[in-house]
Short mmCIF file of C-alpha atoms in Angstrom, two decimals:
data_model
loop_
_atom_site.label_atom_id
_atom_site.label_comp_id
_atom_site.label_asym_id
_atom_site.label_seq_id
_atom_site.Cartn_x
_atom_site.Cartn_y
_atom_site.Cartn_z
CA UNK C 19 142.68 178.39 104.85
CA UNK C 20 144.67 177.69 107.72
CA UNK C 21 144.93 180.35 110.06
CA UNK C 22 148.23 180.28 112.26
CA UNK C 23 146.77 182.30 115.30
CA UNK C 24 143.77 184.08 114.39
CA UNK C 25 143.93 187.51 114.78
CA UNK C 26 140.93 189.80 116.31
CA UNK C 27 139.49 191.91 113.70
CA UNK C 28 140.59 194.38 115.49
CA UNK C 29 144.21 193.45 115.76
CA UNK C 30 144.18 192.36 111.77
CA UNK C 31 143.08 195.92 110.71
CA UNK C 32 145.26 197.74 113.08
CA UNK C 33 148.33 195.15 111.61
CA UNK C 34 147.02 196.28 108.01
CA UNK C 35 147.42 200.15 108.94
CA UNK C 36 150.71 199.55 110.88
CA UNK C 37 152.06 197.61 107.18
CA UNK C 38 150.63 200.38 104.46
CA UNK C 39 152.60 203.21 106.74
CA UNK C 40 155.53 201.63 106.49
CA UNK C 41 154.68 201.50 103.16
CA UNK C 42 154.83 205.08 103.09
CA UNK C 43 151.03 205.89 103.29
CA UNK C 44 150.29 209.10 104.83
CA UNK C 45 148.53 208.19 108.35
CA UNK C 46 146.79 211.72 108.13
CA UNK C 47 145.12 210.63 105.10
CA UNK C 48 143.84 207.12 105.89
CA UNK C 49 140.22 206.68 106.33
CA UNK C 50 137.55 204.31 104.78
CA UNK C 51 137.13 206.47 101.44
CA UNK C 52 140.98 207.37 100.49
CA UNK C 53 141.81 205.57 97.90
CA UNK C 54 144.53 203.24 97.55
CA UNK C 55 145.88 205.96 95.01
CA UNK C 56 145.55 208.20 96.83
CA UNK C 57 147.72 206.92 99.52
CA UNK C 58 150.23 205.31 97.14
CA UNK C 59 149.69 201.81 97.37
CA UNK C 60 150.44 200.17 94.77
CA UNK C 61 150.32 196.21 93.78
CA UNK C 62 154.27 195.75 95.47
CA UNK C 63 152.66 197.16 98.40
CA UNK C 64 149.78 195.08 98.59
CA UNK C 65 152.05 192.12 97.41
CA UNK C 66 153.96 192.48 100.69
CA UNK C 67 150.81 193.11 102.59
CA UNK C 68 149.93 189.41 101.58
CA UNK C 69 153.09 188.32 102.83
CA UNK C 70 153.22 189.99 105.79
CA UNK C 71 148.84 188.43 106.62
CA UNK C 72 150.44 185.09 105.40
CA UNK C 73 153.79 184.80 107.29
CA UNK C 74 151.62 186.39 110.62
CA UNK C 75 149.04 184.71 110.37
CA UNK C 76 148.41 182.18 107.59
CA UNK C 77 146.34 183.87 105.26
CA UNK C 78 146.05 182.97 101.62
CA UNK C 79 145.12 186.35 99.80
CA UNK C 80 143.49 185.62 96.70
CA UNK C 81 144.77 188.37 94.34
CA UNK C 82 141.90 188.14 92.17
CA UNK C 83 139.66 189.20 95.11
CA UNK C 84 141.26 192.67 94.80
CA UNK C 85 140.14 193.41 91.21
CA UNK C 86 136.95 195.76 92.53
CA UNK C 87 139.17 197.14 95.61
CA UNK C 88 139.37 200.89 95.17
CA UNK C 89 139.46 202.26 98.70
CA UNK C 90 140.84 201.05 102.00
CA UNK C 91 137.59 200.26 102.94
CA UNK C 92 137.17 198.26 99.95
CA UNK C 93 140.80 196.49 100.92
CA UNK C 94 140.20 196.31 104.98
CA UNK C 95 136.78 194.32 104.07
CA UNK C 96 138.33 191.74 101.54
CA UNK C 97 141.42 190.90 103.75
CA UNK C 98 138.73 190.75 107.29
CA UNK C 99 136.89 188.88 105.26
CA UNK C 100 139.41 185.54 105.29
CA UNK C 101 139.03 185.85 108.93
CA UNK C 102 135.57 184.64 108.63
CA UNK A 402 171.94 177.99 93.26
CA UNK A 403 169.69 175.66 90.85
CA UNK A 404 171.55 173.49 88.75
CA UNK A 405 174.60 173.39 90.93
CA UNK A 406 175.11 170.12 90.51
CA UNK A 407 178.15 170.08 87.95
CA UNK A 408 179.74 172.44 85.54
CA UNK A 409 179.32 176.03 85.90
CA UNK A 410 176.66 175.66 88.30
CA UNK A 411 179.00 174.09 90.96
CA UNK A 412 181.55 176.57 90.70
CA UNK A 413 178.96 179.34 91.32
CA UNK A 414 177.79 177.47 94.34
CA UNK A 415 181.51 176.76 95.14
CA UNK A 416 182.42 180.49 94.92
CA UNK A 417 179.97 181.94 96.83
CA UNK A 418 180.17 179.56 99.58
CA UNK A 419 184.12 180.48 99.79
CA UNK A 420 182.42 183.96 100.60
CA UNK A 421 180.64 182.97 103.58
CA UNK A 422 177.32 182.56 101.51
CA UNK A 423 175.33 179.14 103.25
CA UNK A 424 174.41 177.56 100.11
CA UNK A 425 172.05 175.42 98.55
CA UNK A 426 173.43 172.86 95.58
CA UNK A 427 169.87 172.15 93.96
CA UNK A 428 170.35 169.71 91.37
CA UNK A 429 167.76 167.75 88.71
CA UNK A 430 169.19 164.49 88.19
CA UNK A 431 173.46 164.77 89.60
CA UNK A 432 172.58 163.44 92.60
CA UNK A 433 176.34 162.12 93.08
CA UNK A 434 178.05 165.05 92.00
CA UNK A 435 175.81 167.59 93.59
CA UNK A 436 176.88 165.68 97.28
CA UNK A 437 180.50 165.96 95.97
CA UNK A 438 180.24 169.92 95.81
CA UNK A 439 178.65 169.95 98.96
CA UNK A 440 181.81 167.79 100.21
CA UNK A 441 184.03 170.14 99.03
CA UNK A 442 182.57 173.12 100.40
CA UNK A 443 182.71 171.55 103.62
CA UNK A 444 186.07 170.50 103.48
CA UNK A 445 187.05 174.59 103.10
CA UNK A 446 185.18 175.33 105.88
CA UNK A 447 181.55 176.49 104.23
CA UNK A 448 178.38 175.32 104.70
CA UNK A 449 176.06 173.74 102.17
CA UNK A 450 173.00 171.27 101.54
CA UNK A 451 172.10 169.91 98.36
CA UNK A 452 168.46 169.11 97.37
CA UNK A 453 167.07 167.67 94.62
CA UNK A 454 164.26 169.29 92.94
CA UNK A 455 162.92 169.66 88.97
CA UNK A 456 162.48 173.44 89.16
CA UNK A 457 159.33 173.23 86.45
CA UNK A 458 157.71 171.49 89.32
CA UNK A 459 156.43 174.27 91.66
CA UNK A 460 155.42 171.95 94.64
CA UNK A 461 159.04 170.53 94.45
CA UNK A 462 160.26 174.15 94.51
CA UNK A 463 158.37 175.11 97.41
CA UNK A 464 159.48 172.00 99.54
CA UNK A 465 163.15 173.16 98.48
CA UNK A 466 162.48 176.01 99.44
CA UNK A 467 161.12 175.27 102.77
CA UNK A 468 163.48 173.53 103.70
CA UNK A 469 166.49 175.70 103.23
CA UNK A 470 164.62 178.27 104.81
CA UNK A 471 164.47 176.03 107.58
CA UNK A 472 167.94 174.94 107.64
CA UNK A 473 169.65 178.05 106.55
CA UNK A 474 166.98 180.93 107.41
CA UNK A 475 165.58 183.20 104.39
CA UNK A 476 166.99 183.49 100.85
CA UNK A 477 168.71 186.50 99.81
CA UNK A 478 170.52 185.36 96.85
CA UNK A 479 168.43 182.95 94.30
CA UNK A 480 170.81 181.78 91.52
CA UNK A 481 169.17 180.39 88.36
CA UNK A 482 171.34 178.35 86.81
CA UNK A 483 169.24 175.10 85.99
CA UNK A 484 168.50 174.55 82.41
CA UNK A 485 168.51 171.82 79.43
CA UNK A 486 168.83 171.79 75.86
CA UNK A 487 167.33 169.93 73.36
CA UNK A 488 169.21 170.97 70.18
CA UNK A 489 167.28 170.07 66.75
CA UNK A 490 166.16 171.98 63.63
CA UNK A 491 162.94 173.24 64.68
CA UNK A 492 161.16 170.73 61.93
CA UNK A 493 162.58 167.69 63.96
CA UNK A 494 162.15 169.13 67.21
CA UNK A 495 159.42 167.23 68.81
CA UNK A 496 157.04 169.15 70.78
CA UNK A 497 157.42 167.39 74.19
CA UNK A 498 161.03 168.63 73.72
CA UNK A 499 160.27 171.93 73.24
CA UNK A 500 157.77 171.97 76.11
CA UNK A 501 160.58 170.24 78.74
CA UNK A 502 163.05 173.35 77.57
CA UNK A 503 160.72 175.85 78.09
CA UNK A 504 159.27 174.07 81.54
CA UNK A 505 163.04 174.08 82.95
CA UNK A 506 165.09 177.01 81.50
CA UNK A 507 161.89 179.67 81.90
CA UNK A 508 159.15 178.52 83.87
CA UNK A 509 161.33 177.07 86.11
CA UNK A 510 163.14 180.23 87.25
CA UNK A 511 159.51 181.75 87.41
CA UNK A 512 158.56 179.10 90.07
CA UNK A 513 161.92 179.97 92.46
CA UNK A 514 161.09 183.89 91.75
CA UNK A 515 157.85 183.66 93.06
CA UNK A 516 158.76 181.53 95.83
CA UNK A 517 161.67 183.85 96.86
CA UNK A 518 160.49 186.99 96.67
CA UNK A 519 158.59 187.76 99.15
CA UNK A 520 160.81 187.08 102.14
CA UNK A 521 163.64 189.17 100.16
CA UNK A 522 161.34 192.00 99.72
CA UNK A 523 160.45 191.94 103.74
CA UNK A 524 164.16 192.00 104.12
CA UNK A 525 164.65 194.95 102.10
CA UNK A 526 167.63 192.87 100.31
CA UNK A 527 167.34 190.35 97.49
CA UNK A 528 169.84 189.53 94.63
CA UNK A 529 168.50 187.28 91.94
CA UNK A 530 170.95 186.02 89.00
CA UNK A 531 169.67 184.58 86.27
CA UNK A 532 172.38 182.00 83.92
CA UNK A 533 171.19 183.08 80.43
CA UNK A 534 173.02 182.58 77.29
CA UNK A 535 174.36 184.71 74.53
CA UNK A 536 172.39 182.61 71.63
CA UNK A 537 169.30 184.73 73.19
CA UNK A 538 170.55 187.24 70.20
CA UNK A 539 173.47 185.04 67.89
CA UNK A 540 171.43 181.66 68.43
CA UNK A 541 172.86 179.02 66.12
CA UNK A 542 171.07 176.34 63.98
CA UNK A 543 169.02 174.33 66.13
CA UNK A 544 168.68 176.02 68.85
CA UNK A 545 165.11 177.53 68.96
CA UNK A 546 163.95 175.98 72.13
CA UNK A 547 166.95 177.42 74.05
CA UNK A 548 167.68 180.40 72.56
CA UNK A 549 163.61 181.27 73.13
CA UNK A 550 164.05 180.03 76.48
CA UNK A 551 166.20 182.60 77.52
CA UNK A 552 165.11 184.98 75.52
CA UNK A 553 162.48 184.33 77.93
CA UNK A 554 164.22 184.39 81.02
CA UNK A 555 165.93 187.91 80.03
CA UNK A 556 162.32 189.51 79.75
CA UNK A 557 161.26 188.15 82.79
CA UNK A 558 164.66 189.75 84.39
CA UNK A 559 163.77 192.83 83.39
CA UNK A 560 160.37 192.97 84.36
CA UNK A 561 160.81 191.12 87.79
CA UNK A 562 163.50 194.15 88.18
CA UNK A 563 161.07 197.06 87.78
CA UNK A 564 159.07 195.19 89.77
CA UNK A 565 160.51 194.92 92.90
CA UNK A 566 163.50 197.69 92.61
CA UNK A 567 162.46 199.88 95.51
CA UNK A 568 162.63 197.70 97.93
CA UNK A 569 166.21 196.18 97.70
CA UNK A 570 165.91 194.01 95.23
CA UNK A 571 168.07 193.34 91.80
CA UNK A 572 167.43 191.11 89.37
CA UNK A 573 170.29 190.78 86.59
CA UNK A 574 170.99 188.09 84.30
CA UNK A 575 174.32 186.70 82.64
CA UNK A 576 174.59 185.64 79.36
CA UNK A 577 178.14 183.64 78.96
CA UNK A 578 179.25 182.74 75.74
CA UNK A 579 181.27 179.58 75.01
CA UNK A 580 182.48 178.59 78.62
CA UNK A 581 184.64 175.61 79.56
CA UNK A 582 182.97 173.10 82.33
CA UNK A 583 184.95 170.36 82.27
CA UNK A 584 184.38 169.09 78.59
CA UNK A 585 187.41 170.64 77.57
CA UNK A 586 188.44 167.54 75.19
CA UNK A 587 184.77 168.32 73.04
CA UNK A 588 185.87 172.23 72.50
CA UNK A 589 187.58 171.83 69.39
CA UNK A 590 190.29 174.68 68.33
CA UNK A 591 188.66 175.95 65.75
CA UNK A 592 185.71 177.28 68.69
CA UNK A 593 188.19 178.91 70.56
CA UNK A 594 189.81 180.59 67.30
CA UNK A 595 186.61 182.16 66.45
CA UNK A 596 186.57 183.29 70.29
CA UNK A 597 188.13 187.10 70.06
CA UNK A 598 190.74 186.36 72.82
CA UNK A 599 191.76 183.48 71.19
CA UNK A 600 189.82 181.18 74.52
CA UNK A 601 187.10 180.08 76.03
CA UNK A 602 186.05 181.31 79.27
CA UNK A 603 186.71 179.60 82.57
CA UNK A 604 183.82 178.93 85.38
CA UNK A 605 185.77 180.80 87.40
CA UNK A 606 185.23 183.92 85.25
CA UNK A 607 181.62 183.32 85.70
CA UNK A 608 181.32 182.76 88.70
CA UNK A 609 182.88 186.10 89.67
CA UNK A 610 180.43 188.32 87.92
CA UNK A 611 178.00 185.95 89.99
CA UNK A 612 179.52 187.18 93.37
CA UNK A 613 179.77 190.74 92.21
CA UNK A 614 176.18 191.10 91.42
CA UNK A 615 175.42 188.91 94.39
CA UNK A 616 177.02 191.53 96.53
CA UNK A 617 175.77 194.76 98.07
CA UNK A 618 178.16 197.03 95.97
CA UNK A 619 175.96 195.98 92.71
CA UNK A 620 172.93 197.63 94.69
CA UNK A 621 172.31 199.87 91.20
CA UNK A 622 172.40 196.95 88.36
CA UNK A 623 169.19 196.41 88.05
CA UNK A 624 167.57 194.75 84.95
CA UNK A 625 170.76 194.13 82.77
CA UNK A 626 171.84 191.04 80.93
CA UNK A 627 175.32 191.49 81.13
CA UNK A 628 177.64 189.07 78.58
CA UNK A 629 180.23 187.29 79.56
CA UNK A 630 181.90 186.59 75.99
CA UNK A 631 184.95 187.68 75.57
CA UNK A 632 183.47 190.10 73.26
CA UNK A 633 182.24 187.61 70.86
CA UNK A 634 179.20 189.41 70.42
CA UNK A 635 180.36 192.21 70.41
CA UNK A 636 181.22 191.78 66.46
CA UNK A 637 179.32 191.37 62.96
CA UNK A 638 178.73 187.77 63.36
CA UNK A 639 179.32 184.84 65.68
CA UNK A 640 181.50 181.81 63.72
CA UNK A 641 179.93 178.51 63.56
CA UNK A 642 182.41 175.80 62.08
CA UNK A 643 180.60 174.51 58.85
CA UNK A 644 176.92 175.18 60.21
CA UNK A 645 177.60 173.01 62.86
CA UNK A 646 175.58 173.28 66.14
CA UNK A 647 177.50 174.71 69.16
CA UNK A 648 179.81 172.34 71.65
CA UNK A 649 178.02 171.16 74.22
CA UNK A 650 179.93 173.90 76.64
CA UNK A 651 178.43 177.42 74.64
CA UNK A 652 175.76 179.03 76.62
CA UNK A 653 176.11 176.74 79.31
CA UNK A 654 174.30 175.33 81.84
CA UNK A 655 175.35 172.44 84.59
CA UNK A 656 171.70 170.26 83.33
CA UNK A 657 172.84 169.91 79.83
CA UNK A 658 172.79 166.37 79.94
CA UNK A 659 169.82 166.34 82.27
CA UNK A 660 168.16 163.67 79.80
#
């Protein structure tokens, strides 16, 4: 994986945040535990999300590595987790 | 615009350039008469680039698409027009043949979907056409690999559609009937007798329906295989002189002689 600049984890989780409100996830409700239900996310959402990591900052997301991803905990530690 | 090399293809690619549209004339193997589109766009003032790419190769479909995106800036209209036929009873069809249809006509257009999605859903604004063919439903003797083809390419229409609706983008197909792309000496009367207005239909005709849902007034077609026919279709049963195999112009696509 070839990052383009690497992102702080910091700045990579605040970018995710930023993307699933424009989604149209409610920022009242985000926390660790809400679910990606919850805050209506669905897979076009996270589709674009991948685009968005990619085009920024030259992640590959691996969809498969979403298939236990419940929460946006769950989500914020797979997608961190290319930064390392 | 895959397949924009000749025929019905370079018409399309022709037409929407005339709109303003910077276009690129991907072709498989019309090298020659893929750079002579391109001349002629430029000649009435339009812009265009033609690259050659197999669409069933996804590498070669990225590095297209790379480099229009370089040239031109991001895709917002992806038409799939590339496709081949291989036209056999399916007992003498050989399997290689069958594969190669399939590869081009449906797992082709899969490649440039994937590819071009993403930067039309950032955008908010995406039209994707799909060429299909009316044999999907009325297929005639020997035409298994194609007709299934697109039978293919029509579900994956729809579902790309639902898909990716709420964010801007359409995804329609057309499904022309017997259309005339030059070979007008092989369309023998008797075709455009059985044809209810009595003709075949010209690129041209195509290629309009090709702007229109390329345009932002078609923002609610989403998911439709419209015909383009004449109404042929539209009857009991399509007429097929003596059992014969269609023209080489019916369900057209600008690759038909790709090999």
């Amino acid at each position: 994986m070839e990052l383009k600049t690497p992102p702080s984890a910091e700045k990579m989780g605040a970018r995710i945040l930023e993307a699933l409100v424009e989604f149209g996830a409610d920022p009242e409700m985000m926390s660790p535990e809400a679910t990606l239900e919850d805050l209506e996310i669905d897979s076009l959402d996270m589709f674009e999300l991948a685009q968005i990591l990619h085009q920024e900052y030259g992640i590959e997301v691996n969809p498969d590595d979403f298939e236990d991803v419940k929460t946006l905990g769950d989500a914020q530690q797979v997608l961190l987790g290319y930064l390392k | 615009m895959t397949g924009a090399g000749r025929g019905m293809g370079a018409t399309i690619a022709e037409t929407l350039a005339a709109d303003g549209w910077r276009v690129c004339v991907n072709y498989g193997t019309a090298a020659e008469e893929a750079a002579a589109v391109v001349a002629r766009i430029e000649q009435r003032g339009g812009t265009a680039l033609a690259i050659g790419a197999d669409v069933a190769d996804p590498v070669a479909v990225d590095a297209m698409f790379e480099r229009v995106e370089d040239e031109f800036g991001p895709v917002l209209v992806l038409v799939n027009n590339a496709g081949v036929r291989r036209d056999l009873p399916v007992g003498f069809l050989p399997p290689d043949d069958w594969a190669r249809v399939l590869a081009v006509n449906l797992t082709g257009a899969f490649h440039t979907i994937r590819r071009a999605l993403g930067p039309m859903i950032r955008r908010r604004y995406g039209r994707i056409v799909n060429i299909s063919s009316i044999s999907t439903g009325r297929p005639l003797p020997g035409q298994s690999a194609y007709a299934a083809s697109k039978a293919g390419l029509d579900a994956l229409t729809r579902t790309v559609a639902i898909e990716v609706a709420r964010r801007g983008v359409t995804v329609n197909a057309i499904a022309p009937g017997l259309v005339d792309t030059g070979f007008v000496g092989e369309i023998e009367e008797e075709w455009k007798a059985a044809m209810p207005p009595r003709r075949v239909a010209q690129p041209g005709e195509v290629a309009a329906l090709v702007r229109y849902l390329s345009s932002e007034d078609a923002a609610y077609i989403n998911g439709a295989t419209v015909n383009i026919d004449g109404g042929l279709t539209a009857g009991l049963a399509i007429f097929s002189p003596r059992g014969r195999p269609a023209p080489a112009g019916i369900a057209v696509d600008s690759e038909n002689e790709e090999e």
